């Protein structure tokens, strides 16, 4: 029987009795291994720029040894501390996404971010602005959501809203958000955007 990434992460989170830090480390390691396995197209135990869709800048950040080849250890190091991001990515994803999308997000790959939808952009801006304790998720107290809206957005039911959940919730409004961003692109500053949203 083949187990999906989502099923594995959910089972691991329920079975791990070692606390949140251990789960975070576990998810980071799982994400790193999946990213490496998926990216190493020719299975030569290294990843080169031509095997990934990352920008040259993001690949350079990943390639700590600067030899043009990324090892499993370098991906492990890049993913360290990002277990919550990995968990959120695989559990909450509602669109077709790859492990390279996860890696690009963690590396802050501007090329990938430029390709994101208006809903993704709006979700990122909202999360950044409202995340008072900078933990990468929004609690009920950090949002201006009603209890019902919060629970509908929190599809994982863990009491917090991750970026992927916010993006999924805003997808239905993507056309309106895209139109909005287009109309303000030339003349608005980030502070004007905050006032309008």
Short mmCIF file of N, CA and C in Angstrom, two decimals:
data_model
loop_
_atom_site.label_atom_id
_atom_site.label_comp_id
_atom_site.label_asym_id
_atom_site.label_seq_id
_atom_site.Cartn_x
_atom_site.Cartn_y
_atom_site.Cartn_z
N UNK A 1 0.85 -1.19 0.00
CA UNK A 1 0.00 0.00 0.00
C UNK A 1 0.89 1.24 0.00
N UNK A 2 0.61 2.17 -0.87
CA UNK A 2 1.36 3.41 -0.95
C UNK A 2 0.67 4.46 -0.08
N UNK A 3 1.44 5.13 0.75
CA UNK A 3 0.92 6.14 1.65
C UNK A 3 1.27 7.51 1.10
N UNK A 4 0.30 8.38 1.02
CA UNK A 4 0.56 9.73 0.51
C UNK A 4 1.32 10.54 1.56
N UNK A 5 1.94 11.63 1.10
CA UNK A 5 2.66 12.52 2.01
C UNK A 5 1.73 13.04 3.10
N UNK A 6 0.52 13.39 2.71
CA UNK A 6 -0.44 13.92 3.67
C UNK A 6 -0.76 12.89 4.75
N UNK A 7 -1.04 11.65 4.32
CA UNK A 7 -1.37 10.61 5.28
C UNK A 7 -0.20 10.35 6.22
N UNK A 8 1.02 10.34 5.68
CA UNK A 8 2.20 10.09 6.51
C UNK A 8 2.38 11.20 7.54
N UNK A 9 2.24 12.44 7.10
CA UNK A 9 2.40 13.56 8.03
C UNK A 9 1.33 13.55 9.11
N UNK A 10 0.09 13.26 8.73
CA UNK A 10 -0.97 13.21 9.73
C UNK A 10 -0.73 12.10 10.74
N UNK A 11 -0.33 10.94 10.25
CA UNK A 11 -0.06 9.82 11.15
C UNK A 11 1.12 10.13 12.06
N UNK A 12 2.17 10.72 11.49
CA UNK A 12 3.35 11.05 12.28
C UNK A 12 3.02 12.06 13.37
N UNK A 13 2.18 13.04 13.05
CA UNK A 13 1.85 14.05 14.05
C UNK A 13 1.03 13.46 15.18
N UNK A 14 0.23 12.45 14.89
CA UNK A 14 -0.58 11.83 15.92
C UNK A 14 0.23 10.85 16.77
N UNK A 15 1.23 10.21 16.17
CA UNK A 15 1.98 9.18 16.89
C UNK A 15 3.18 9.72 17.65
N UNK A 16 3.71 10.85 17.22
CA UNK A 16 4.91 11.37 17.86
C UNK A 16 4.59 11.83 19.28
N UNK A 17 5.25 11.26 20.25
CA UNK A 17 5.04 11.66 21.63
C UNK A 17 6.19 12.51 22.16
N UNK A 18 7.05 12.96 21.27
CA UNK A 18 8.24 13.68 21.70
C UNK A 18 8.09 15.19 21.72
N UNK A 19 6.90 15.71 21.53
CA UNK A 19 6.68 17.14 21.60
C UNK A 19 6.75 17.84 20.27
N UNK A 20 6.39 19.11 20.30
CA UNK A 20 6.29 19.92 19.09
C UNK A 20 7.63 20.10 18.38
N UNK A 21 8.71 20.31 19.14
CA UNK A 21 10.03 20.51 18.52
C UNK A 21 10.43 19.27 17.72
N UNK A 22 10.19 18.09 18.28
CA UNK A 22 10.53 16.86 17.58
C UNK A 22 9.67 16.68 16.34
N UNK A 23 8.40 17.02 16.43
CA UNK A 23 7.54 16.94 15.25
C UNK A 23 8.03 17.90 14.18
N UNK A 24 8.39 19.11 14.58
CA UNK A 24 8.89 20.11 13.64
C UNK A 24 10.14 19.57 12.93
N UNK A 25 11.04 18.98 13.69
CA UNK A 25 12.25 18.40 13.10
C UNK A 25 11.91 17.24 12.17
N UNK A 26 10.99 16.39 12.60
CA UNK A 26 10.58 15.25 11.79
C UNK A 26 9.99 15.71 10.47
N UNK A 27 9.09 16.68 10.51
CA UNK A 27 8.47 17.17 9.28
C UNK A 27 9.49 17.83 8.37
N UNK A 28 10.44 18.57 8.95
CA UNK A 28 11.49 19.20 8.15
C UNK A 28 12.33 18.13 7.44
N UNK A 29 12.67 17.06 8.14
CA UNK A 29 13.46 15.98 7.55
C UNK A 29 12.68 15.26 6.45
N UNK A 30 11.40 15.00 6.72
CA UNK A 30 10.56 14.34 5.71
C UNK A 30 10.47 15.23 4.46
N UNK A 31 10.23 16.51 4.66
CA UNK A 31 10.14 17.44 3.53
C UNK A 31 11.43 17.51 2.75
N UNK A 32 12.56 17.55 3.45
CA UNK A 32 13.86 17.62 2.79
C UNK A 32 14.13 16.37 1.97
N UNK A 33 13.81 15.23 2.53
CA UNK A 33 14.04 13.97 1.79
C UNK A 33 13.15 13.89 0.56
N UNK A 34 11.90 14.31 0.71
CA UNK A 34 10.99 14.28 -0.44
C UNK A 34 11.45 15.26 -1.52
N UNK A 35 11.85 16.45 -1.11
CA UNK A 35 12.35 17.44 -2.09
C UNK A 35 13.56 16.91 -2.82
N UNK A 36 14.49 16.30 -2.09
CA UNK A 36 15.70 15.77 -2.73
C UNK A 36 15.36 14.63 -3.67
N UNK A 37 14.56 13.69 -3.19
CA UNK A 37 14.19 12.52 -4.01
C UNK A 37 13.49 12.96 -5.30
N UNK A 38 12.56 13.91 -5.18
CA UNK A 38 11.82 14.37 -6.35
C UNK A 38 12.70 15.16 -7.32
N UNK A 39 13.66 15.91 -6.78
CA UNK A 39 14.49 16.76 -7.63
C UNK A 39 15.61 15.99 -8.32
N UNK A 40 16.12 14.93 -7.72
CA UNK A 40 17.24 14.18 -8.28
C UNK A 40 16.75 13.27 -9.40
N UNK A 41 16.51 13.88 -10.55
CA UNK A 41 15.90 13.18 -11.69
C UNK A 41 16.74 12.01 -12.19
N UNK A 42 18.05 12.17 -12.24
CA UNK A 42 18.90 11.10 -12.77
C UNK A 42 19.44 10.17 -11.67
N UNK A 43 19.01 10.38 -10.44
CA UNK A 43 19.34 9.51 -9.29
C UNK A 43 20.84 9.33 -9.09
N UNK A 44 21.60 10.42 -9.25
CA UNK A 44 23.05 10.38 -9.04
C UNK A 44 23.46 10.90 -7.66
N UNK A 45 22.48 11.07 -6.77
CA UNK A 45 22.70 11.50 -5.39
C UNK A 45 23.11 12.97 -5.24
N UNK A 46 22.97 13.76 -6.29
CA UNK A 46 23.14 15.21 -6.23
C UNK A 46 22.09 15.85 -7.13
N UNK A 47 21.75 17.10 -6.82
CA UNK A 47 20.78 17.84 -7.63
C UNK A 47 21.52 19.00 -8.28
N UNK A 48 21.35 19.13 -9.58
CA UNK A 48 21.96 20.23 -10.31
C UNK A 48 20.88 21.21 -10.76
N UNK A 49 21.31 22.39 -11.17
CA UNK A 49 20.37 23.45 -11.56
C UNK A 49 19.41 22.98 -12.65
N UNK A 50 19.87 22.15 -13.59
CA UNK A 50 19.00 21.71 -14.68
C UNK A 50 17.94 20.70 -14.24
N UNK A 51 18.04 20.18 -13.01
CA UNK A 51 17.05 19.23 -12.51
C UNK A 51 15.91 19.89 -11.75
N UNK A 52 16.03 21.19 -11.48
CA UNK A 52 15.02 21.87 -10.68
C UNK A 52 14.46 23.09 -11.42
N UNK A 53 13.32 23.56 -10.93
CA UNK A 53 12.70 24.75 -11.51
C UNK A 53 12.96 25.99 -10.67
N UNK A 54 13.89 25.89 -9.74
CA UNK A 54 14.24 27.03 -8.90
C UNK A 54 14.99 28.08 -9.71
N UNK A 55 14.89 29.33 -9.29
CA UNK A 55 15.68 30.38 -9.92
C UNK A 55 17.16 30.14 -9.60
N UNK A 56 18.04 30.74 -10.38
CA UNK A 56 19.48 30.61 -10.13
C UNK A 56 19.84 31.14 -8.75
N UNK A 57 19.17 32.22 -8.34
CA UNK A 57 19.42 32.82 -7.02
C UNK A 57 19.04 31.85 -5.90
N UNK A 58 17.88 31.23 -6.00
CA UNK A 58 17.43 30.28 -4.98
C UNK A 58 18.34 29.04 -4.96
N UNK A 59 18.73 28.57 -6.14
CA UNK A 59 19.63 27.41 -6.21
C UNK A 59 20.96 27.74 -5.54
N UNK A 60 21.47 28.95 -5.78
CA UNK A 60 22.74 29.36 -5.16
C UNK A 60 22.63 29.39 -3.63
N UNK A 61 21.48 29.82 -3.10
CA UNK A 61 21.28 29.82 -1.65
C UNK A 61 21.26 28.39 -1.10
N UNK A 62 20.73 27.49 -1.90
CA UNK A 62 20.64 26.09 -1.50
C UNK A 62 22.01 25.41 -1.56
N UNK A 63 22.82 25.78 -2.53
CA UNK A 63 24.13 25.17 -2.76
C UNK A 63 25.18 25.79 -1.84
N UNK A 64 25.18 25.35 -0.59
CA UNK A 64 26.07 25.93 0.43
C UNK A 64 27.54 25.75 0.07
N UNK A 65 27.89 24.65 -0.57
CA UNK A 65 29.28 24.38 -0.91
C UNK A 65 29.73 25.12 -2.18
N UNK A 66 28.79 25.69 -2.90
CA UNK A 66 29.06 26.47 -4.12
C UNK A 66 29.79 25.65 -5.19
N UNK A 67 29.45 24.35 -5.26
CA UNK A 67 30.08 23.49 -6.27
C UNK A 67 29.15 23.17 -7.44
N UNK A 68 27.95 23.79 -7.44
CA UNK A 68 27.00 23.55 -8.51
C UNK A 68 26.18 22.28 -8.34
N UNK A 69 26.37 21.60 -7.21
CA UNK A 69 25.65 20.37 -6.92
C UNK A 69 25.09 20.46 -5.51
N UNK A 70 23.81 20.17 -5.37
CA UNK A 70 23.16 20.21 -4.06
C UNK A 70 23.02 18.79 -3.54
N UNK A 71 23.47 18.58 -2.32
CA UNK A 71 23.38 17.27 -1.69
C UNK A 71 22.17 17.20 -0.77
N UNK A 72 21.87 16.00 -0.32
CA UNK A 72 20.79 15.81 0.65
C UNK A 72 21.04 16.64 1.89
N UNK A 73 22.29 16.70 2.34
CA UNK A 73 22.63 17.47 3.54
C UNK A 73 22.35 18.95 3.36
N UNK A 74 22.60 19.49 2.18
CA UNK A 74 22.35 20.91 1.93
C UNK A 74 20.84 21.20 1.94
N UNK A 75 20.06 20.28 1.40
CA UNK A 75 18.60 20.45 1.45
C UNK A 75 18.11 20.29 2.89
N UNK A 76 18.68 19.34 3.63
CA UNK A 76 18.34 19.17 5.05
C UNK A 76 18.57 20.49 5.80
N UNK A 77 19.72 21.11 5.55
CA UNK A 77 20.06 22.36 6.24
C UNK A 77 19.09 23.48 5.87
N UNK A 78 18.71 23.54 4.60
CA UNK A 78 17.77 24.59 4.15
C UNK A 78 16.39 24.40 4.76
N UNK A 79 16.00 23.15 4.96
CA UNK A 79 14.66 22.85 5.48
C UNK A 79 14.61 22.85 7.01
N UNK A 80 15.76 22.82 7.66
CA UNK A 80 15.79 22.76 9.13
C UNK A 80 15.00 23.93 9.71
N UNK A 81 14.15 23.61 10.67
CA UNK A 81 13.33 24.64 11.31
C UNK A 81 12.07 24.99 10.55
N UNK A 82 11.82 24.32 9.42
CA UNK A 82 10.64 24.63 8.61
C UNK A 82 9.62 23.48 8.62
N UNK A 83 9.62 22.70 9.67
CA UNK A 83 8.69 21.57 9.76
C UNK A 83 7.24 21.99 9.68
N UNK A 84 6.89 23.12 10.32
CA UNK A 84 5.50 23.59 10.26
C UNK A 84 5.12 23.96 8.83
N UNK A 85 6.07 24.55 8.10
CA UNK A 85 5.81 24.89 6.70
C UNK A 85 5.57 23.63 5.87
N UNK A 86 6.37 22.60 6.12
CA UNK A 86 6.23 21.33 5.40
C UNK A 86 4.87 20.72 5.71
N UNK A 87 4.54 20.64 6.99
CA UNK A 87 3.26 20.06 7.40
C UNK A 87 2.10 20.81 6.75
N UNK A 88 2.15 22.12 6.86
CA UNK A 88 1.09 22.95 6.30
C UNK A 88 0.98 22.77 4.80
N UNK A 89 2.11 22.70 4.11
CA UNK A 89 2.12 22.56 2.66
C UNK A 89 1.42 21.28 2.22
N UNK A 90 1.80 20.16 2.82
CA UNK A 90 1.24 18.88 2.37
C UNK A 90 -0.16 18.61 2.90
N UNK A 91 -0.48 19.05 4.09
CA UNK A 91 -1.79 18.76 4.65
C UNK A 91 -2.85 19.70 4.08
N UNK A 92 -2.51 20.94 3.87
CA UNK A 92 -3.50 21.93 3.47
C UNK A 92 -3.55 22.21 1.97
N UNK A 93 -2.67 21.63 1.19
CA UNK A 93 -2.65 21.94 -0.25
C UNK A 93 -3.93 21.47 -0.92
N UNK A 94 -4.52 22.37 -1.68
CA UNK A 94 -5.72 22.02 -2.44
C UNK A 94 -5.47 22.16 -3.93
N UNK A 95 -4.27 22.59 -4.29
CA UNK A 95 -3.95 22.74 -5.70
C UNK A 95 -2.79 21.81 -6.03
N UNK A 96 -2.60 21.57 -7.31
CA UNK A 96 -1.50 20.71 -7.72
C UNK A 96 -0.19 21.44 -7.44
N UNK A 97 0.57 20.93 -6.51
CA UNK A 97 1.83 21.55 -6.15
C UNK A 97 2.88 20.46 -6.02
N UNK A 98 4.11 20.85 -6.20
CA UNK A 98 5.20 19.88 -6.12
C UNK A 98 6.10 20.19 -4.94
N UNK A 99 6.97 19.24 -4.63
CA UNK A 99 7.92 19.46 -3.55
C UNK A 99 8.86 20.62 -3.90
N UNK A 100 9.07 20.87 -5.19
CA UNK A 100 9.90 22.02 -5.58
C UNK A 100 9.20 23.33 -5.26
N UNK A 101 7.87 23.35 -5.30
CA UNK A 101 7.13 24.54 -4.89
C UNK A 101 7.34 24.80 -3.39
N UNK A 102 7.34 23.72 -2.61
CA UNK A 102 7.60 23.83 -1.18
C UNK A 102 9.00 24.40 -0.94
N UNK A 103 9.99 23.83 -1.61
CA UNK A 103 11.37 24.27 -1.45
C UNK A 103 11.53 25.73 -1.88
N UNK A 104 10.90 26.09 -2.98
CA UNK A 104 10.98 27.48 -3.47
C UNK A 104 10.38 28.43 -2.45
N UNK A 105 9.26 28.05 -1.84
CA UNK A 105 8.64 28.89 -0.83
C UNK A 105 9.53 29.09 0.39
N UNK A 106 10.18 28.02 0.83
CA UNK A 106 11.05 28.11 1.99
C UNK A 106 12.29 28.95 1.67
N UNK A 107 12.78 28.83 0.44
CA UNK A 107 13.96 29.60 0.04
C UNK A 107 13.61 31.04 -0.32
N UNK A 108 12.31 31.35 -0.40
CA UNK A 108 11.91 32.70 -0.78
C UNK A 108 12.22 32.98 -2.23
N UNK A 109 12.05 31.97 -3.08
CA UNK A 109 12.36 32.11 -4.51
C UNK A 109 11.44 33.14 -5.14
N UNK A 110 11.97 34.30 -5.47
CA UNK A 110 11.17 35.40 -6.00
C UNK A 110 10.55 35.04 -7.35
N UNK A 111 11.21 34.19 -8.14
CA UNK A 111 10.65 33.78 -9.42
C UNK A 111 9.34 33.04 -9.20
N UNK A 112 9.35 32.11 -8.25
CA UNK A 112 8.13 31.35 -7.95
C UNK A 112 7.06 32.26 -7.37
N UNK A 113 7.47 33.21 -6.53
CA UNK A 113 6.49 34.09 -5.91
C UNK A 113 5.84 34.99 -6.94
N UNK A 114 6.61 35.41 -7.97
CA UNK A 114 6.04 36.26 -9.00
C UNK A 114 4.96 35.53 -9.79
N UNK A 115 5.08 34.19 -9.86
CA UNK A 115 4.12 33.39 -10.60
C UNK A 115 2.87 33.09 -9.78
N UNK A 116 2.85 33.46 -8.53
CA UNK A 116 1.73 33.11 -7.67
C UNK A 116 0.49 33.91 -8.05
N UNK A 117 -0.63 33.38 -7.69
CA UNK A 117 -1.90 34.02 -8.00
C UNK A 117 -2.14 35.22 -7.09
N UNK A 118 -3.11 36.00 -7.44
CA UNK A 118 -3.48 37.15 -6.62
C UNK A 118 -3.95 36.69 -5.23
N UNK A 119 -4.64 35.56 -5.19
CA UNK A 119 -5.09 35.01 -3.90
C UNK A 119 -3.89 34.64 -3.03
N UNK A 120 -2.87 34.04 -3.65
CA UNK A 120 -1.66 33.69 -2.92
C UNK A 120 -0.98 34.94 -2.37
N UNK A 121 -0.90 35.97 -3.22
CA UNK A 121 -0.27 37.22 -2.81
C UNK A 121 -1.04 37.87 -1.65
N UNK A 122 -2.36 37.92 -1.78
CA UNK A 122 -3.19 38.51 -0.73
C UNK A 122 -3.05 37.73 0.58
N UNK A 123 -3.02 36.41 0.48
CA UNK A 123 -2.88 35.57 1.68
C UNK A 123 -1.53 35.83 2.35
N UNK A 124 -0.47 35.92 1.56
CA UNK A 124 0.85 36.18 2.11
C UNK A 124 0.90 37.54 2.81
N UNK A 125 0.32 38.55 2.19
CA UNK A 125 0.31 39.88 2.78
C UNK A 125 -0.49 39.90 4.08
N UNK A 126 -1.65 39.26 4.07
CA UNK A 126 -2.50 39.22 5.26
C UNK A 126 -1.79 38.50 6.41
N UNK A 127 -1.20 37.35 6.09
CA UNK A 127 -0.50 36.56 7.12
C UNK A 127 0.65 37.36 7.71
N UNK A 128 1.42 38.00 6.86
CA UNK A 128 2.57 38.77 7.33
C UNK A 128 2.13 39.92 8.23
N UNK A 129 1.06 40.58 7.85
CA UNK A 129 0.57 41.73 8.60
C UNK A 129 -0.07 41.33 9.93
N UNK A 130 -0.79 40.24 9.97
CA UNK A 130 -1.55 39.85 11.16
C UNK A 130 -0.81 38.93 12.13
N UNK A 131 0.28 38.31 11.70
CA UNK A 131 0.99 37.35 12.53
C UNK A 131 1.81 38.07 13.60
N UNK A 132 1.15 38.47 14.69
CA UNK A 132 1.76 39.29 15.74
C UNK A 132 2.96 38.62 16.40
N UNK A 133 2.90 37.31 16.61
CA UNK A 133 3.99 36.62 17.30
C UNK A 133 4.99 35.97 16.34
N UNK A 134 4.83 36.20 15.04
CA UNK A 134 5.76 35.71 14.00
C UNK A 134 6.00 34.21 14.05
N UNK A 135 4.95 33.43 14.34
CA UNK A 135 5.11 31.98 14.37
C UNK A 135 4.71 31.31 13.06
N UNK A 136 4.33 32.11 12.07
CA UNK A 136 3.99 31.57 10.75
C UNK A 136 2.56 31.10 10.60
N UNK A 137 1.78 31.19 11.64
CA UNK A 137 0.36 30.82 11.60
C UNK A 137 -0.45 31.90 12.31
N UNK A 138 -1.75 31.91 12.06
CA UNK A 138 -2.62 32.89 12.71
C UNK A 138 -3.54 32.20 13.71
N UNK A 139 -3.56 32.71 14.92
CA UNK A 139 -4.50 32.24 15.91
C UNK A 139 -5.81 33.01 15.72
N UNK A 140 -6.84 32.59 16.37
CA UNK A 140 -8.14 33.28 16.29
C UNK A 140 -7.99 34.73 16.75
N UNK A 141 -7.17 34.96 17.76
CA UNK A 141 -6.98 36.30 18.31
C UNK A 141 -6.24 37.22 17.33
N UNK A 142 -5.42 36.65 16.46
CA UNK A 142 -4.65 37.46 15.51
C UNK A 142 -5.46 37.87 14.28
N UNK A 143 -6.60 37.24 14.06
CA UNK A 143 -7.40 37.55 12.88
C UNK A 143 -8.58 38.44 13.27
N UNK A 144 -9.22 38.97 12.25
CA UNK A 144 -10.45 39.72 12.47
C UNK A 144 -11.65 38.86 12.03
N UNK A 145 -11.46 37.54 12.00
CA UNK A 145 -12.48 36.60 11.54
C UNK A 145 -13.50 36.31 12.64
N UNK A 146 -14.73 36.07 12.21
CA UNK A 146 -15.72 35.53 13.15
C UNK A 146 -15.31 34.10 13.47
N UNK A 147 -15.86 33.52 14.51
CA UNK A 147 -15.53 32.15 14.88
C UNK A 147 -15.86 31.19 13.74
N UNK A 148 -17.01 31.41 13.08
CA UNK A 148 -17.42 30.55 11.97
C UNK A 148 -16.44 30.66 10.80
N UNK A 149 -16.09 31.88 10.42
CA UNK A 149 -15.16 32.07 9.30
C UNK A 149 -13.79 31.48 9.64
N UNK A 150 -13.34 31.65 10.87
CA UNK A 150 -12.05 31.09 11.28
C UNK A 150 -12.07 29.57 11.15
N UNK A 151 -13.11 28.94 11.66
CA UNK A 151 -13.20 27.48 11.60
C UNK A 151 -13.31 26.96 10.17
N UNK A 152 -13.99 27.69 9.30
CA UNK A 152 -14.08 27.29 7.90
C UNK A 152 -12.73 27.41 7.20
N UNK A 153 -11.95 28.42 7.56
CA UNK A 153 -10.63 28.61 6.96
C UNK A 153 -9.63 27.61 7.52
N UNK A 154 -9.73 27.29 8.79
CA UNK A 154 -8.84 26.33 9.45
C UNK A 154 -9.26 24.90 9.10
N UNK A 155 -8.96 24.50 7.85
CA UNK A 155 -9.42 23.20 7.36
C UNK A 155 -8.74 22.03 8.06
N UNK A 156 -7.56 22.26 8.64
CA UNK A 156 -6.89 21.17 9.35
C UNK A 156 -7.47 20.97 10.75
N UNK A 157 -8.22 21.99 11.23
CA UNK A 157 -8.85 21.89 12.55
C UNK A 157 -7.87 21.94 13.71
N UNK A 158 -6.68 22.50 13.48
CA UNK A 158 -5.68 22.54 14.53
C UNK A 158 -5.69 23.83 15.35
N UNK A 159 -6.68 24.69 15.11
CA UNK A 159 -6.80 25.91 15.89
C UNK A 159 -5.95 27.07 15.41
N UNK A 160 -5.32 26.90 14.26
CA UNK A 160 -4.54 27.99 13.68
C UNK A 160 -4.67 27.93 12.16
N UNK A 161 -4.47 29.08 11.53
CA UNK A 161 -4.58 29.16 10.07
C UNK A 161 -3.17 29.27 9.49
N UNK A 162 -2.82 28.30 8.65
CA UNK A 162 -1.55 28.31 7.96
C UNK A 162 -1.71 29.04 6.63
N UNK A 163 -0.58 29.42 6.03
CA UNK A 163 -0.60 30.14 4.76
C UNK A 163 -1.39 29.39 3.69
N UNK A 164 -1.15 28.10 3.56
CA UNK A 164 -1.85 27.31 2.53
C UNK A 164 -3.36 27.33 2.74
N UNK A 165 -3.80 27.33 3.99
CA UNK A 165 -5.24 27.39 4.26
C UNK A 165 -5.81 28.75 3.87
N UNK A 166 -5.06 29.80 4.16
CA UNK A 166 -5.50 31.15 3.78
C UNK A 166 -5.55 31.27 2.26
N UNK A 167 -4.55 30.74 1.59
CA UNK A 167 -4.52 30.78 0.13
C UNK A 167 -5.72 30.03 -0.46
N UNK A 168 -6.00 28.87 0.09
CA UNK A 168 -7.12 28.07 -0.39
C UNK A 168 -8.44 28.81 -0.19
N UNK A 169 -8.58 29.47 0.96
CA UNK A 169 -9.82 30.20 1.25
C UNK A 169 -10.02 31.38 0.29
N UNK A 170 -8.91 32.00 -0.12
CA UNK A 170 -9.02 33.16 -1.01
C UNK A 170 -9.07 32.80 -2.50
N UNK A 171 -8.82 31.54 -2.85
CA UNK A 171 -8.83 31.13 -4.26
C UNK A 171 -10.14 31.47 -4.97
N UNK A 172 -11.25 31.36 -4.28
CA UNK A 172 -12.54 31.65 -4.92
C UNK A 172 -12.67 33.12 -5.29
N UNK A 173 -11.83 33.96 -4.70
CA UNK A 173 -11.86 35.39 -4.98
C UNK A 173 -10.69 35.83 -5.86
N UNK A 174 -10.00 34.89 -6.47
CA UNK A 174 -8.78 35.19 -7.21
C UNK A 174 -9.00 36.21 -8.33
N UNK A 175 -10.07 36.10 -9.08
CA UNK A 175 -10.33 37.03 -10.19
C UNK A 175 -10.52 38.45 -9.67
N UNK A 176 -11.28 38.59 -8.59
CA UNK A 176 -11.50 39.93 -8.01
C UNK A 176 -10.20 40.50 -7.45
N UNK A 177 -9.43 39.66 -6.77
CA UNK A 177 -8.16 40.11 -6.21
C UNK A 177 -7.18 40.49 -7.31
N UNK A 178 -7.17 39.72 -8.38
CA UNK A 178 -6.29 40.01 -9.51
C UNK A 178 -6.65 41.36 -10.13
N UNK A 179 -7.93 41.60 -10.30
CA UNK A 179 -8.39 42.88 -10.82
C UNK A 179 -8.00 44.02 -9.89
N UNK A 180 -8.14 43.79 -8.61
CA UNK A 180 -7.77 44.78 -7.60
C UNK A 180 -6.29 45.11 -7.69
N UNK A 181 -5.44 44.09 -7.70
CA UNK A 181 -4.00 44.32 -7.76
C UNK A 181 -3.60 45.02 -9.05
N UNK A 182 -4.25 44.66 -10.15
CA UNK A 182 -3.95 45.33 -11.43
C UNK A 182 -4.30 46.81 -11.37
N UNK A 183 -5.41 47.14 -10.74
CA UNK A 183 -5.86 48.53 -10.71
C UNK A 183 -4.98 49.41 -9.83
N UNK A 184 -4.31 48.82 -8.85
CA UNK A 184 -3.48 49.64 -7.95
C UNK A 184 -1.98 49.51 -8.22
N UNK A 185 -1.62 48.63 -9.13
CA UNK A 185 -0.22 48.32 -9.35
C UNK A 185 0.64 49.54 -9.68
N UNK A 186 0.17 50.40 -10.55
CA UNK A 186 0.98 51.53 -10.98
C UNK A 186 1.07 52.64 -9.94
N UNK A 187 0.00 52.88 -9.22
CA UNK A 187 -0.04 54.09 -8.41
C UNK A 187 -0.02 53.90 -6.90
N UNK A 188 -0.15 52.67 -6.41
CA UNK A 188 -0.27 52.47 -4.97
C UNK A 188 1.04 52.07 -4.33
N UNK A 189 1.18 52.45 -3.10
CA UNK A 189 2.30 52.02 -2.26
C UNK A 189 1.78 50.93 -1.33
N UNK A 190 2.67 50.18 -0.69
CA UNK A 190 2.19 49.15 0.25
C UNK A 190 1.29 49.70 1.34
N UNK A 191 1.53 50.94 1.82
CA UNK A 191 0.68 51.48 2.88
C UNK A 191 -0.72 51.78 2.37
N UNK A 192 -0.83 52.19 1.09
CA UNK A 192 -2.15 52.42 0.50
C UNK A 192 -2.90 51.10 0.38
N UNK A 193 -2.18 50.04 0.01
CA UNK A 193 -2.80 48.73 -0.12
C UNK A 193 -3.40 48.29 1.20
N UNK A 194 -2.70 48.50 2.28
CA UNK A 194 -3.22 48.09 3.59
C UNK A 194 -4.51 48.81 3.93
N UNK A 195 -4.59 50.07 3.56
CA UNK A 195 -5.80 50.84 3.86
C UNK A 195 -6.99 50.36 3.05
N UNK A 196 -6.76 49.91 1.82
CA UNK A 196 -7.85 49.49 0.95
C UNK A 196 -8.34 48.09 1.24
N UNK A 197 -7.46 47.22 1.73
CA UNK A 197 -7.84 45.82 1.93
C UNK A 197 -8.65 45.63 3.14
#
